[in-house]
Short mmCIF file of N, CA and C in Angstrom, two decimals:
data_model
loop_
_atom_site.label_atom_id
_atom_site.label_comp_id
_atom_site.label_asym_id
_atom_site.label_seq_id
_atom_site.Cartn_x
_atom_site.Cartn_y
_atom_site.Cartn_z
N MET A 1 12.06 -23.50 3.70
CA MET A 1 11.67 -23.74 2.32
C MET A 1 10.17 -23.97 2.24
N TRP A 2 9.61 -23.59 1.13
CA TRP A 2 8.20 -23.78 0.88
C TRP A 2 8.09 -24.54 -0.43
N ASN A 3 7.29 -25.58 -0.45
CA ASN A 3 7.16 -26.42 -1.64
C ASN A 3 5.74 -26.38 -2.17
N GLU A 4 5.63 -26.30 -3.48
CA GLU A 4 4.34 -26.48 -4.15
C GLU A 4 4.64 -27.29 -5.39
N GLY A 5 4.24 -28.52 -5.39
CA GLY A 5 4.58 -29.40 -6.50
C GLY A 5 6.08 -29.63 -6.53
N ASN A 6 6.69 -29.40 -7.68
CA ASN A 6 8.13 -29.57 -7.83
C ASN A 6 8.91 -28.28 -7.58
N ALA A 7 8.22 -27.16 -7.41
CA ALA A 7 8.90 -25.87 -7.24
C ALA A 7 9.17 -25.60 -5.77
N SER A 8 10.38 -25.16 -5.48
CA SER A 8 10.75 -24.79 -4.12
C SER A 8 11.08 -23.31 -4.09
N VAL A 9 10.52 -22.62 -3.12
CA VAL A 9 10.77 -21.20 -2.96
C VAL A 9 11.34 -20.99 -1.57
N HIS A 10 12.52 -20.41 -1.50
CA HIS A 10 13.14 -20.12 -0.21
C HIS A 10 12.39 -18.98 0.46
N GLU A 11 12.33 -18.99 1.77
CA GLU A 11 11.62 -17.97 2.54
C GLU A 11 12.04 -16.55 2.15
N GLY A 12 13.30 -16.35 1.86
CA GLY A 12 13.81 -15.03 1.50
C GLY A 12 13.40 -14.56 0.11
N GLN A 13 12.84 -15.46 -0.70
CA GLN A 13 12.43 -15.10 -2.05
C GLN A 13 10.97 -14.67 -2.14
N PHE A 14 10.25 -14.74 -1.04
CA PHE A 14 8.86 -14.30 -1.05
C PHE A 14 8.78 -12.79 -1.23
N ILE A 15 7.73 -12.35 -1.88
CA ILE A 15 7.42 -10.93 -2.01
C ILE A 15 6.58 -10.55 -0.80
N ARG A 16 7.03 -9.57 -0.05
CA ARG A 16 6.28 -9.10 1.10
C ARG A 16 5.54 -7.82 0.70
N TYR A 17 4.27 -7.75 1.06
CA TYR A 17 3.49 -6.58 0.68
C TYR A 17 2.48 -6.24 1.76
N GLY A 18 1.93 -5.06 1.62
CA GLY A 18 1.04 -4.48 2.62
C GLY A 18 1.67 -3.21 3.15
N GLY A 19 0.85 -2.23 3.46
CA GLY A 19 1.36 -0.98 4.00
C GLY A 19 1.37 0.15 2.99
N HIS A 20 2.02 1.23 3.35
CA HIS A 20 1.96 2.48 2.59
C HIS A 20 2.38 2.35 1.13
N ASN A 21 3.40 1.60 0.83
CA ASN A 21 3.92 1.54 -0.53
C ASN A 21 3.26 0.49 -1.42
N SER A 22 2.34 -0.30 -0.88
CA SER A 22 1.73 -1.33 -1.73
C SER A 22 0.23 -1.48 -1.49
N LEU A 23 -0.18 -1.79 -0.29
CA LEU A 23 -1.58 -2.08 0.01
C LEU A 23 -1.96 -1.32 1.28
N ARG A 24 -2.34 -0.05 1.10
CA ARG A 24 -2.62 0.82 2.23
C ARG A 24 -3.82 0.31 3.02
N GLY A 25 -3.80 0.55 4.32
CA GLY A 25 -4.85 0.06 5.20
C GLY A 25 -4.47 -1.22 5.92
N PHE A 26 -3.37 -1.83 5.51
CA PHE A 26 -2.85 -3.03 6.15
C PHE A 26 -1.49 -2.71 6.77
N GLN A 27 -1.06 -3.55 7.70
CA GLN A 27 0.26 -3.38 8.30
C GLN A 27 1.35 -3.55 7.25
N GLU A 28 2.50 -2.94 7.50
CA GLU A 28 3.63 -3.06 6.58
C GLU A 28 4.08 -4.52 6.45
N ASP A 29 4.19 -4.98 5.22
CA ASP A 29 4.72 -6.32 4.90
C ASP A 29 4.04 -7.46 5.65
N ILE A 30 2.74 -7.34 5.89
CA ILE A 30 2.02 -8.38 6.64
C ILE A 30 1.77 -9.63 5.78
N PHE A 31 1.71 -9.47 4.46
CA PHE A 31 1.44 -10.60 3.57
C PHE A 31 2.72 -11.00 2.84
N LYS A 32 2.79 -12.27 2.44
CA LYS A 32 3.92 -12.71 1.62
C LYS A 32 3.44 -13.79 0.65
N SER A 33 4.05 -13.78 -0.52
CA SER A 33 3.68 -14.73 -1.56
C SER A 33 4.82 -14.78 -2.58
N ASP A 34 4.88 -15.84 -3.36
CA ASP A 34 5.88 -15.89 -4.43
C ASP A 34 5.36 -15.22 -5.70
N PHE A 35 4.09 -14.84 -5.73
CA PHE A 35 3.50 -14.10 -6.84
C PHE A 35 2.43 -13.18 -6.27
N VAL A 36 2.43 -11.92 -6.69
CA VAL A 36 1.39 -10.99 -6.27
C VAL A 36 1.21 -9.94 -7.36
N SER A 37 -0.03 -9.52 -7.57
CA SER A 37 -0.34 -8.43 -8.48
C SER A 37 -1.08 -7.37 -7.68
N ILE A 38 -0.60 -6.14 -7.74
CA ILE A 38 -1.18 -5.05 -6.96
C ILE A 38 -1.54 -3.90 -7.89
N SER A 39 -2.77 -3.39 -7.76
CA SER A 39 -3.21 -2.22 -8.51
C SER A 39 -3.61 -1.14 -7.53
N ASN A 40 -3.17 0.08 -7.79
CA ASN A 40 -3.50 1.23 -6.97
C ASN A 40 -4.25 2.24 -7.83
N PHE A 41 -5.43 2.64 -7.39
CA PHE A 41 -6.23 3.63 -8.09
C PHE A 41 -6.35 4.86 -7.21
N ASN A 42 -5.95 6.03 -7.72
CA ASN A 42 -5.99 7.27 -6.96
C ASN A 42 -6.81 8.30 -7.72
N LEU A 43 -7.71 8.97 -7.01
CA LEU A 43 -8.47 10.09 -7.55
C LEU A 43 -7.92 11.34 -6.89
N LEU A 44 -7.24 12.18 -7.67
CA LEU A 44 -6.52 13.34 -7.13
C LEU A 44 -7.35 14.61 -7.21
N PHE A 45 -7.23 15.43 -6.16
CA PHE A 45 -7.71 16.80 -6.14
C PHE A 45 -6.49 17.65 -5.83
N VAL A 46 -6.17 18.58 -6.71
CA VAL A 46 -4.92 19.35 -6.58
C VAL A 46 -5.26 20.83 -6.38
N PRO A 47 -5.42 21.26 -5.12
CA PRO A 47 -5.72 22.68 -4.88
C PRO A 47 -4.53 23.60 -5.14
N SER A 48 -3.31 23.07 -5.07
CA SER A 48 -2.12 23.86 -5.39
C SER A 48 -1.02 22.90 -5.83
N ARG A 49 0.06 23.45 -6.38
CA ARG A 49 1.17 22.60 -6.82
C ARG A 49 1.80 21.85 -5.66
N MET A 50 1.71 22.41 -4.47
CA MET A 50 2.38 21.83 -3.31
C MET A 50 1.48 20.92 -2.48
N LEU A 51 0.19 20.88 -2.77
CA LEU A 51 -0.74 20.09 -1.96
C LEU A 51 -1.61 19.23 -2.86
N HIS A 52 -1.63 17.94 -2.59
CA HIS A 52 -2.49 17.00 -3.30
C HIS A 52 -3.36 16.28 -2.28
N LEU A 53 -4.65 16.23 -2.52
CA LEU A 53 -5.58 15.44 -1.72
C LEU A 53 -6.07 14.30 -2.61
N TYR A 54 -6.30 13.13 -2.02
CA TYR A 54 -6.69 12.01 -2.86
C TYR A 54 -7.55 11.00 -2.12
N ALA A 55 -8.34 10.28 -2.90
CA ALA A 55 -9.06 9.10 -2.44
C ALA A 55 -8.45 7.93 -3.21
N PHE A 56 -8.38 6.77 -2.58
CA PHE A 56 -7.72 5.65 -3.24
C PHE A 56 -8.44 4.33 -2.98
N THR A 57 -8.19 3.40 -3.87
CA THR A 57 -8.58 2.00 -3.71
C THR A 57 -7.38 1.17 -4.15
N ASP A 58 -6.97 0.24 -3.32
CA ASP A 58 -5.87 -0.67 -3.63
C ASP A 58 -6.42 -2.10 -3.70
N ILE A 59 -5.98 -2.84 -4.69
CA ILE A 59 -6.42 -4.22 -4.88
C ILE A 59 -5.18 -5.08 -5.09
N ALA A 60 -5.13 -6.21 -4.40
CA ALA A 60 -4.01 -7.15 -4.58
C ALA A 60 -4.57 -8.57 -4.63
N PHE A 61 -3.91 -9.41 -5.41
CA PHE A 61 -4.23 -10.84 -5.35
C PHE A 61 -2.94 -11.62 -5.53
N ASP A 62 -2.92 -12.80 -4.90
CA ASP A 62 -1.73 -13.64 -4.95
C ASP A 62 -1.96 -14.84 -5.85
N LYS A 63 -1.03 -15.78 -5.81
CA LYS A 63 -1.05 -16.96 -6.66
C LYS A 63 -2.33 -17.79 -6.50
N LYS A 64 -2.89 -17.78 -5.29
CA LYS A 64 -4.10 -18.56 -5.01
C LYS A 64 -5.36 -17.74 -5.22
N PHE A 65 -5.24 -16.58 -5.87
CA PHE A 65 -6.34 -15.64 -6.10
C PHE A 65 -7.04 -15.24 -4.81
N ASP A 66 -6.24 -15.04 -3.78
CA ASP A 66 -6.73 -14.51 -2.52
C ASP A 66 -6.71 -12.98 -2.64
N PHE A 67 -7.88 -12.39 -2.86
CA PHE A 67 -7.98 -10.95 -3.09
C PHE A 67 -7.98 -10.17 -1.79
N LYS A 68 -7.32 -9.01 -1.80
CA LYS A 68 -7.32 -8.06 -0.69
C LYS A 68 -7.70 -6.71 -1.28
N PHE A 69 -8.63 -6.02 -0.61
CA PHE A 69 -9.10 -4.71 -1.06
C PHE A 69 -8.96 -3.72 0.08
N SER A 70 -8.61 -2.49 -0.25
CA SER A 70 -8.61 -1.42 0.75
C SER A 70 -8.98 -0.11 0.07
N SER A 71 -9.50 0.82 0.86
CA SER A 71 -9.85 2.15 0.38
C SER A 71 -9.45 3.17 1.42
N GLY A 72 -9.38 4.42 1.01
CA GLY A 72 -9.05 5.45 1.99
C GLY A 72 -8.87 6.82 1.39
N LEU A 73 -8.37 7.71 2.23
CA LEU A 73 -8.14 9.11 1.89
C LEU A 73 -6.74 9.50 2.30
N GLY A 74 -6.18 10.49 1.61
CA GLY A 74 -4.85 10.93 1.99
C GLY A 74 -4.53 12.31 1.48
N MET A 75 -3.38 12.80 1.91
CA MET A 75 -2.87 14.09 1.45
C MET A 75 -1.36 14.03 1.32
N ARG A 76 -0.84 14.78 0.35
CA ARG A 76 0.60 14.86 0.11
C ARG A 76 0.97 16.34 0.08
N GLN A 77 1.85 16.75 0.99
CA GLN A 77 2.30 18.14 1.08
C GLN A 77 3.77 18.20 0.69
N LYS A 78 4.07 19.01 -0.30
CA LYS A 78 5.45 19.14 -0.77
C LYS A 78 6.00 20.49 -0.35
N THR A 79 7.26 20.50 0.10
CA THR A 79 7.98 21.74 0.37
C THR A 79 9.23 21.73 -0.52
N LYS A 80 10.05 22.73 -0.36
CA LYS A 80 11.26 22.81 -1.17
C LYS A 80 12.20 21.63 -0.92
N TYR A 81 12.23 21.13 0.32
CA TYR A 81 13.20 20.10 0.69
C TYR A 81 12.61 18.75 1.08
N SER A 82 11.28 18.64 1.12
CA SER A 82 10.71 17.36 1.57
C SER A 82 9.28 17.18 1.05
N VAL A 83 8.82 15.95 1.20
CA VAL A 83 7.43 15.60 0.91
C VAL A 83 6.91 14.84 2.11
N MET A 84 5.75 15.26 2.63
CA MET A 84 5.10 14.56 3.72
C MET A 84 3.78 14.01 3.19
N GLU A 85 3.55 12.74 3.44
CA GLU A 85 2.32 12.10 2.98
C GLU A 85 1.66 11.40 4.15
N ILE A 86 0.37 11.65 4.31
CA ILE A 86 -0.43 11.00 5.36
C ILE A 86 -1.65 10.40 4.68
N SER A 87 -1.91 9.14 4.97
CA SER A 87 -3.11 8.49 4.42
C SER A 87 -3.76 7.62 5.48
N PHE A 88 -5.07 7.49 5.35
CA PHE A 88 -5.83 6.58 6.20
C PHE A 88 -6.52 5.59 5.28
N GLY A 89 -6.22 4.32 5.46
CA GLY A 89 -6.83 3.28 4.65
C GLY A 89 -7.41 2.19 5.53
N TRP A 90 -8.42 1.53 5.03
CA TRP A 90 -8.99 0.42 5.79
C TRP A 90 -9.31 -0.75 4.86
N PRO A 91 -9.11 -1.95 5.35
CA PRO A 91 -9.47 -3.14 4.57
C PRO A 91 -10.98 -3.19 4.37
N MET A 92 -11.43 -3.38 3.16
CA MET A 92 -12.86 -3.33 2.86
C MET A 92 -13.64 -4.48 3.49
N GLU A 93 -12.98 -5.59 3.79
CA GLU A 93 -13.67 -6.73 4.39
C GLU A 93 -13.76 -6.61 5.91
N GLU A 94 -13.15 -5.59 6.49
CA GLU A 94 -13.11 -5.46 7.94
C GLU A 94 -13.80 -4.17 8.37
N ALA A 95 -13.95 -4.00 9.67
CA ALA A 95 -14.59 -2.81 10.22
C ALA A 95 -13.73 -1.58 9.97
N PHE A 96 -14.39 -0.44 9.86
CA PHE A 96 -13.70 0.84 9.65
C PHE A 96 -12.65 1.08 10.73
N SER A 97 -12.93 0.64 11.94
CA SER A 97 -12.02 0.86 13.07
C SER A 97 -10.72 0.07 12.93
N ARG A 98 -10.65 -0.87 12.01
CA ARG A 98 -9.42 -1.65 11.78
C ARG A 98 -8.47 -0.96 10.80
N GLY A 99 -8.82 0.25 10.38
CA GLY A 99 -8.00 0.99 9.43
C GLY A 99 -6.65 1.39 10.01
N LYS A 100 -5.75 1.80 9.14
CA LYS A 100 -4.40 2.18 9.53
C LYS A 100 -4.09 3.58 9.00
N VAL A 101 -3.34 4.33 9.80
CA VAL A 101 -2.81 5.62 9.38
C VAL A 101 -1.37 5.40 8.95
N HIS A 102 -1.04 5.84 7.75
CA HIS A 102 0.32 5.71 7.22
C HIS A 102 0.91 7.10 7.08
N VAL A 103 2.12 7.28 7.56
CA VAL A 103 2.84 8.56 7.46
C VAL A 103 4.17 8.29 6.77
N LYS A 104 4.48 9.11 5.77
CA LYS A 104 5.72 8.92 5.02
C LYS A 104 6.39 10.28 4.81
N PHE A 105 7.66 10.36 5.15
CA PHE A 105 8.46 11.56 4.91
C PHE A 105 9.54 11.22 3.89
N THR A 106 9.71 12.10 2.90
CA THR A 106 10.73 11.91 1.89
C THR A 106 11.56 13.18 1.79
N SER A 107 12.87 13.05 1.85
CA SER A 107 13.78 14.18 1.73
C SER A 107 14.08 14.43 0.26
N LEU A 108 14.14 15.69 -0.12
CA LEU A 108 14.45 16.06 -1.50
C LEU A 108 15.78 16.79 -1.58
N LEU A 109 16.79 16.23 -0.98
CA LEU A 109 18.11 16.87 -0.98
C LEU A 109 18.74 16.80 -2.36
N ASP A 110 19.40 17.86 -2.75
CA ASP A 110 20.07 17.90 -4.06
C ASP A 110 21.44 17.28 -3.99
#
C-alpha cells in the first residue's frame, strides 16, 4: 500500500507507463504513479499509403509534476496482414546513447 495523506492506493492500482505505447525512449512500464498525463506529438511524412515516417516528442508528468521528455524518429510499414513499427527514442535529459529502439508488430487478421 502507498499512502499520501488520507488516500491509500494499492500497488496494483498504479498506472505504469514508459515504452512504445506511452513514453518512447524509456523502458517499458519503468514509471508508475496514481496519476499521469501523457502527450504524444508526431510529425508525419507519408511517401505512400503503406509507409509512414515520423519524428516525435513525448511528454509526461505525474502527480508531483515530475516531467519526462523524449524525442525520436520512427517508421511504420503496413502490409495486407500486418503492421510493423520501429522507432528510436531517447530521453531528452540523458545522453543520446541512452536511447531505446522499440519494435512493434501488429497482426491484421480478419
